[in-house]
Short mmCIF file of C-alpha atoms and ligand atoms in Angstrom, two decimals:
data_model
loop_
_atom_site.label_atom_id
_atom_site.label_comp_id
_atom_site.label_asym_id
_atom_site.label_seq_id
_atom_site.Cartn_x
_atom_site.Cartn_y
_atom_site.Cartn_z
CA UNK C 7 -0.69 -0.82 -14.24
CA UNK C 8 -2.59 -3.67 -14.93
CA UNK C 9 -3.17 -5.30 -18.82
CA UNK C 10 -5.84 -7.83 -19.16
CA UNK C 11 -5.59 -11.09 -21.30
CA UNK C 12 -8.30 -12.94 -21.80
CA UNK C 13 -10.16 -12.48 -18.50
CA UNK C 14 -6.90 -12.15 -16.27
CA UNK C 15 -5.27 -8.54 -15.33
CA UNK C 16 -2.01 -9.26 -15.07
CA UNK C 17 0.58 -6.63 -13.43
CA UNK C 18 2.32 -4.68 -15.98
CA UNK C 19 5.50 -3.60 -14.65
CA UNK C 20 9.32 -4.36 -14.85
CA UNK C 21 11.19 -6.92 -12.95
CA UNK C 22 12.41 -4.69 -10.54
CA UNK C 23 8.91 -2.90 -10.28
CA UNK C 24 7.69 -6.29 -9.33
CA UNK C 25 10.38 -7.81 -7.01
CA UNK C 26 10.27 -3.95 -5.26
CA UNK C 27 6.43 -4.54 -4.19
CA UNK C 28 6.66 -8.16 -3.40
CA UNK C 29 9.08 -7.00 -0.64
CA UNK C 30 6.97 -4.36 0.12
CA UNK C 31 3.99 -6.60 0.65
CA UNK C 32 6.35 -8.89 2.82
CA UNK C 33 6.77 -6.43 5.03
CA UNK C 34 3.84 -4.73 5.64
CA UNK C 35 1.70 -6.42 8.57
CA UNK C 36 -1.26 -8.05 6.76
CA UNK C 37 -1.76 -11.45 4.10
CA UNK C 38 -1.10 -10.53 0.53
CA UNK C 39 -1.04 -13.27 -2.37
CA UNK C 40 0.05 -13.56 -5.51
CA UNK C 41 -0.62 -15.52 -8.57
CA UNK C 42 1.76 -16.59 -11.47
CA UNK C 43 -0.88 -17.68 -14.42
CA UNK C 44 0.84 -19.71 -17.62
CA UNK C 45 -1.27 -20.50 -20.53
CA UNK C 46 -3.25 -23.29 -18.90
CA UNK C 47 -4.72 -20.96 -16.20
CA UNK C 48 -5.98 -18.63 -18.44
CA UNK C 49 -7.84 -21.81 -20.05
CA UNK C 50 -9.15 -23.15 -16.71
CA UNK C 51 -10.24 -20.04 -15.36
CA UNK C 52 -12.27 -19.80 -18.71
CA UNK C 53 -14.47 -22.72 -17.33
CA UNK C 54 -14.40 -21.86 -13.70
CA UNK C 55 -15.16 -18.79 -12.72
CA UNK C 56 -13.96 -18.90 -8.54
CA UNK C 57 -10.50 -19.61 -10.57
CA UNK C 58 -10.86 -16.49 -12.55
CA UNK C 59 -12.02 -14.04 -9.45
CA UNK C 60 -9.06 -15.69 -7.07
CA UNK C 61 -6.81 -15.18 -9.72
CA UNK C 62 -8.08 -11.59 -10.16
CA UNK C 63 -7.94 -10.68 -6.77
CA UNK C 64 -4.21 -11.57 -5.78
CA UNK C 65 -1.98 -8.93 -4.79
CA UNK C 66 0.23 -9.33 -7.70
CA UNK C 67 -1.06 -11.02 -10.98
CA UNK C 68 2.72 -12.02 -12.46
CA UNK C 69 3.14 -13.74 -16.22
CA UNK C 70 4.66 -16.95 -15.97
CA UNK C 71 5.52 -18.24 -18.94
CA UNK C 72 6.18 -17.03 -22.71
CA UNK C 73 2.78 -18.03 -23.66
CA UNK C 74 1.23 -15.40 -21.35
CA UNK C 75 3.67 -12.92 -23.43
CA UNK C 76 2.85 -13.35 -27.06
CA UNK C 77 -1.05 -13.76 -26.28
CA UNK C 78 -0.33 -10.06 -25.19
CA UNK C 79 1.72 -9.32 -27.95
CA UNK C 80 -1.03 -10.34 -30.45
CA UNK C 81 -3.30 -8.68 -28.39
CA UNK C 82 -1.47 -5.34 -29.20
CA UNK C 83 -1.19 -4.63 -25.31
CA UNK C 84 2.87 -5.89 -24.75
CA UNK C 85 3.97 -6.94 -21.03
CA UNK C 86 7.26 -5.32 -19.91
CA UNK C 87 8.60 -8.73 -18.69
CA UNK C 88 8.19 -12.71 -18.03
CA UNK C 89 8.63 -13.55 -14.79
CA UNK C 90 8.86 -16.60 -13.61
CA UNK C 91 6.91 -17.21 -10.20
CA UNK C 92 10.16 -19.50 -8.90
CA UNK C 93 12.24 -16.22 -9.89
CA UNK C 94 9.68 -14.24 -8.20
CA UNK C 95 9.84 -16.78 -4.97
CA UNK C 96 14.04 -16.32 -5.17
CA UNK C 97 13.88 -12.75 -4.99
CA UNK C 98 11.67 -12.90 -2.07
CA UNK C 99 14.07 -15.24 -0.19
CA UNK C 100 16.60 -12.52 -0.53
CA UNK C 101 14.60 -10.13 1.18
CA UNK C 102 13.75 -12.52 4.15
CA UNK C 103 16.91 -13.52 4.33
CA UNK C 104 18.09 -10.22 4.91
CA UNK C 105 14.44 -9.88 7.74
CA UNK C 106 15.97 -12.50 9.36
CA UNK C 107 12.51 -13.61 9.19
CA UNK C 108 10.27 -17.72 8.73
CA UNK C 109 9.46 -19.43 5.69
CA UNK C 110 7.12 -22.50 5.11
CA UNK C 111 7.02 -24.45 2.37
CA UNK C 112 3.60 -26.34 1.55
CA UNK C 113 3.27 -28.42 -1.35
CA UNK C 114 4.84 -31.64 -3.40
CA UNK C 115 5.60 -35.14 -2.37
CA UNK C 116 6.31 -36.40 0.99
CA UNK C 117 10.07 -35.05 1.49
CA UNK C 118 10.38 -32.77 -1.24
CA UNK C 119 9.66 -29.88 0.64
CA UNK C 120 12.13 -30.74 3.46
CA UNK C 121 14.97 -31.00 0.94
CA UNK C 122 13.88 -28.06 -0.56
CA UNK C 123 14.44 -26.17 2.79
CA UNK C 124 17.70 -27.86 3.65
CA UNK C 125 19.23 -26.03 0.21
CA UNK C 126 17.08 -23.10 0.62
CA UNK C 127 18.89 -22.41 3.91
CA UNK C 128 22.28 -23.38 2.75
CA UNK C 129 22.15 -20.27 0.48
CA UNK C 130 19.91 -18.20 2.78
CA UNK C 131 21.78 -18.84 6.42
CA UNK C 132 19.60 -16.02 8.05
CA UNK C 133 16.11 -17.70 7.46
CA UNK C 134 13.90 -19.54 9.74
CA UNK C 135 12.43 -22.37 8.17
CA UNK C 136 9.70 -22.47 10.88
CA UNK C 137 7.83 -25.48 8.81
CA UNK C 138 7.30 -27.33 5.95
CA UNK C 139 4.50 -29.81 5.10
CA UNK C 140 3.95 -32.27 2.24
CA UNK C 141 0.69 -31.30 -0.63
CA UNK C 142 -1.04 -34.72 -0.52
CA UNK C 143 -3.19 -33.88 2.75
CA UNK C 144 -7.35 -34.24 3.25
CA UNK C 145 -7.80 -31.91 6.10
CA UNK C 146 -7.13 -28.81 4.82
CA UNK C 147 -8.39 -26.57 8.14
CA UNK C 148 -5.70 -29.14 9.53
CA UNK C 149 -3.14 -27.73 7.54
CA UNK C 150 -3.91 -24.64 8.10
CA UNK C 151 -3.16 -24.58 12.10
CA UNK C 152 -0.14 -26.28 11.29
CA UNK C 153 0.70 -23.12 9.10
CA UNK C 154 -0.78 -20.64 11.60
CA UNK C 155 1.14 -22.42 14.48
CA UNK C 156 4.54 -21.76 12.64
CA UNK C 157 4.08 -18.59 12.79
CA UNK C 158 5.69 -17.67 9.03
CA UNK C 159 6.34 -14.40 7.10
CA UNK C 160 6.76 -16.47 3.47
CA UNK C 161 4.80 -19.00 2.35
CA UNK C 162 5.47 -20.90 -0.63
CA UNK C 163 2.27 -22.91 -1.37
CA UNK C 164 3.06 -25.23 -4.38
CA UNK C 165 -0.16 -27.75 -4.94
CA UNK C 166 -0.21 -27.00 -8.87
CA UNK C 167 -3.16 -24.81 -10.03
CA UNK C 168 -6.15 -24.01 -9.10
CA UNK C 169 -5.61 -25.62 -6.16
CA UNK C 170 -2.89 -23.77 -4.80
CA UNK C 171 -4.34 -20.51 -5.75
CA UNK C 172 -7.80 -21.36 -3.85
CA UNK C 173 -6.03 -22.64 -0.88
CA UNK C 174 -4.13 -19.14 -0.94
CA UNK C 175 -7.57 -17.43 -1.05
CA UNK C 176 -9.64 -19.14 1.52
CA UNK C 177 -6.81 -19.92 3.88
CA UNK C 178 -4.25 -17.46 3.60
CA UNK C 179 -5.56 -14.82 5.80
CA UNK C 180 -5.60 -17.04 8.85
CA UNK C 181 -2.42 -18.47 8.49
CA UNK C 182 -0.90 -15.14 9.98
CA UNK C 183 1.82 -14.89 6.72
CA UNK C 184 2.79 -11.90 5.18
CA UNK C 185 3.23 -13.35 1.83
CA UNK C 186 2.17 -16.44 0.27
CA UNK C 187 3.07 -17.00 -3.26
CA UNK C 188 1.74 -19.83 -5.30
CA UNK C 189 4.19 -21.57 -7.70
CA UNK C 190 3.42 -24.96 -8.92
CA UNK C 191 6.23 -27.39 -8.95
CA UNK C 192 8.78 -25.49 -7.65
CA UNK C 193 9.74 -26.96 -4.71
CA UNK C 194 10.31 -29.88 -6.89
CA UNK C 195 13.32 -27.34 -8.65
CA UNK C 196 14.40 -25.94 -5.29
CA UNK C 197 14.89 -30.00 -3.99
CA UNK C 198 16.68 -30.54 -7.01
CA UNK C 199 14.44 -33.01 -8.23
CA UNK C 200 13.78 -31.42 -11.23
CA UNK C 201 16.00 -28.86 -13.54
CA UNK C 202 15.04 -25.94 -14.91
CA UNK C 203 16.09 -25.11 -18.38
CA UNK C 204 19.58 -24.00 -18.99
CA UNK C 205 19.82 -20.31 -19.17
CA UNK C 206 19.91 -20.03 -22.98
CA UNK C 207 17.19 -21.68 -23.44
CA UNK C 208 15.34 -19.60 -20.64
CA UNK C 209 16.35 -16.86 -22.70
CA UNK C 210 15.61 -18.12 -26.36
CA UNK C 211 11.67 -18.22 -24.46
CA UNK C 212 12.01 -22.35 -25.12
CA UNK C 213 11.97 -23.43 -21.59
CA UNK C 214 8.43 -25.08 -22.12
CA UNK C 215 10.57 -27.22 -24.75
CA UNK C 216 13.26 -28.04 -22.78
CA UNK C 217 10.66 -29.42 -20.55
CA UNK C 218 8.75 -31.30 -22.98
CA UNK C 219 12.09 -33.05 -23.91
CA UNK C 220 12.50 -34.11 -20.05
CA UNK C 221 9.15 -35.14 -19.70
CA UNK C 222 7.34 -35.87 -23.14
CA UNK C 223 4.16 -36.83 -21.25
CA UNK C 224 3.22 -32.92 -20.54
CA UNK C 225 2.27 -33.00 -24.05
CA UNK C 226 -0.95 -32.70 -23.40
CA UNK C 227 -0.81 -29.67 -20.92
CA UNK C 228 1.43 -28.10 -23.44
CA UNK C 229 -0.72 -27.91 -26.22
CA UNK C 230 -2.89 -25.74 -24.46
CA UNK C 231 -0.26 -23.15 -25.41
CA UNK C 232 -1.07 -22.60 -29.07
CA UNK C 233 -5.02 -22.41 -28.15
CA UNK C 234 -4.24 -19.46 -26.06
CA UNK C 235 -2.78 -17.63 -28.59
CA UNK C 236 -5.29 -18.49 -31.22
CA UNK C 237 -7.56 -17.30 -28.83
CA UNK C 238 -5.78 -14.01 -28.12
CA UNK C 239 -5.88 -13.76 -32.11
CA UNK C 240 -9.77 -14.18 -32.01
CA UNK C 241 -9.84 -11.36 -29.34
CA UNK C 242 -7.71 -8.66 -30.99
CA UNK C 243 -10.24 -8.95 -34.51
CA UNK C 244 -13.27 -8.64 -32.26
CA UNK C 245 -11.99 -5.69 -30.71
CA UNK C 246 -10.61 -4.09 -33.85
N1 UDP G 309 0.99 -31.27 -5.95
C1 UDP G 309 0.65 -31.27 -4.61
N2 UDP G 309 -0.61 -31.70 -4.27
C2 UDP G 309 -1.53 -32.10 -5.18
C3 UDP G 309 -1.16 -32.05 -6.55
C4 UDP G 309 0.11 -31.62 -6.90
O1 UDP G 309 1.44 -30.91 -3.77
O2 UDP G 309 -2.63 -32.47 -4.79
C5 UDP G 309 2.34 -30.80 -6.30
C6 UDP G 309 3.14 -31.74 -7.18
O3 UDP G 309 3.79 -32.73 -6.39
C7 UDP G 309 4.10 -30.79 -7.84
C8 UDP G 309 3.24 -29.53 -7.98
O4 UDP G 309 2.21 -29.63 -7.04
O5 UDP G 309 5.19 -30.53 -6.99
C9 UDP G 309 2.52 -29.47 -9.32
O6 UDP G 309 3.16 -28.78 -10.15
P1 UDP G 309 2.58 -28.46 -11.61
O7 UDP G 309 3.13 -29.48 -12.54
O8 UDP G 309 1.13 -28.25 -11.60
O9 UDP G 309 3.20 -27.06 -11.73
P2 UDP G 309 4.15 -26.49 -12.82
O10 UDP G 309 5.22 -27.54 -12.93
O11 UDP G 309 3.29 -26.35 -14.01
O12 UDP G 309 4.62 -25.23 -12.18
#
């Protein structure tokens, strides 16, 4: 079931509703996508309107973040879950993992990605990591045979948004990859570069504040939160 805010239609279901179809879509022989939006998406795709139809037209529309869940809340349409598109991405290594079948990781700085594999596989012994490739490139058709040529199952395309997403959208079908998932700075998490909140705080829905503390300058992205919600407020009077 799908419940829109603000523009997006975002997949209603439980965890386990959601991490059953992504490996359903990994195994099934054609290229799915799917889309995490946080706050800021919903703003962007506002203003640009291939961002809102690529978003729209994923395979699975997940909410990533806790600002995505009270904007439906004071919508008066309530998600069944958060879910975190690097939760999302770990559930999906379990199931190739147990394929036996090839990741590639595209996105972050020169090296991240490698790392990022290195511990992936240390955790995942039965996956392929057929390639990875760092997110600062000009050629993107050139990318794309070097995705195509490793012949994966997974992608994990991390370029932050709506980069990433677009990529997924005008590339994706020719890489030959069953699933490609977009999700922002996570290979940055995987490489242990950066930490995700502690579990608590996860929890508490304060992980954008944990983050804020690391890294004080996302200030800027982060008040893009509150606007969404006033937003979401405007919405629910109009349609009252
Ligand atoms: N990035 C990239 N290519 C670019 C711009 C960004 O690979 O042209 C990477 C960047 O190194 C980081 C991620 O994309 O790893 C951006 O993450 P962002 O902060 O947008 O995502 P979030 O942390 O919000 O999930």
């Amino acid at each position: 079931m799908k419940t829109e805010i603000l523009g997006i239609n975002f997949d209603n279901m439980t965890r386990e509703e959601v991490n059953a179809r992504g490996a359903q879509l990994l195994r099934e022989d054609r290229f799915h996508y799917v889309v995490t939006p946080n706050p800021e998406f919903i703003l962007a795709a506002e203003k640009d309107p291939e961002f809102l139809r690529v978003l729209n037209g994923a395979d699975l529309v997940l909410p990533d973040g806790i600002g995505v869940v009270y904007s439906a809340k004071i919508l008066g349409t309530p998600l069944k879950t958060r879910l975190p598109g690097i939760e999302f991405g770990e559930a999906m290594l379990d199931v190739l993992n147990e394929m036996e079948g090839r990741l590639f990781l595209l996105g972050a700085k020169p090296g991240v990605a490698e790392e990022a594999g290195r511990r992936i596989l240390e955790s995942h012994p039965n996956i392929v990591l057929c390639g990875t490739q760092d997110g600062y490139f000009k050629d993107e058709q050139e990318v794309l045979v070097k995705v195509a040529d490793a012949r994966p199952d997974l992608l994990f395309v991390c370029l932050g948004a709506p980069k990433q997403e677009k990529w997924m959208a005008r590339w994706g079908q020719h890489t030959g990859a069953k699933l490609a998932i977009g999700m922002g700075g996570a290979l940055d998490v995987f490489a242990g570069k950066v930490e995700r909140a502690p579990e608590k705080w996860q929890k508490m829905g304060l992980e954008w504040a944990y983050r804020l503390k690391k890294e004080p300058k996302r200030i800027g992205r982060m008040a893009k939160l509150p606007l969404v919600l006033v937003k979401a407020a405007g919405e629910r009077f109009k349609r009252n």
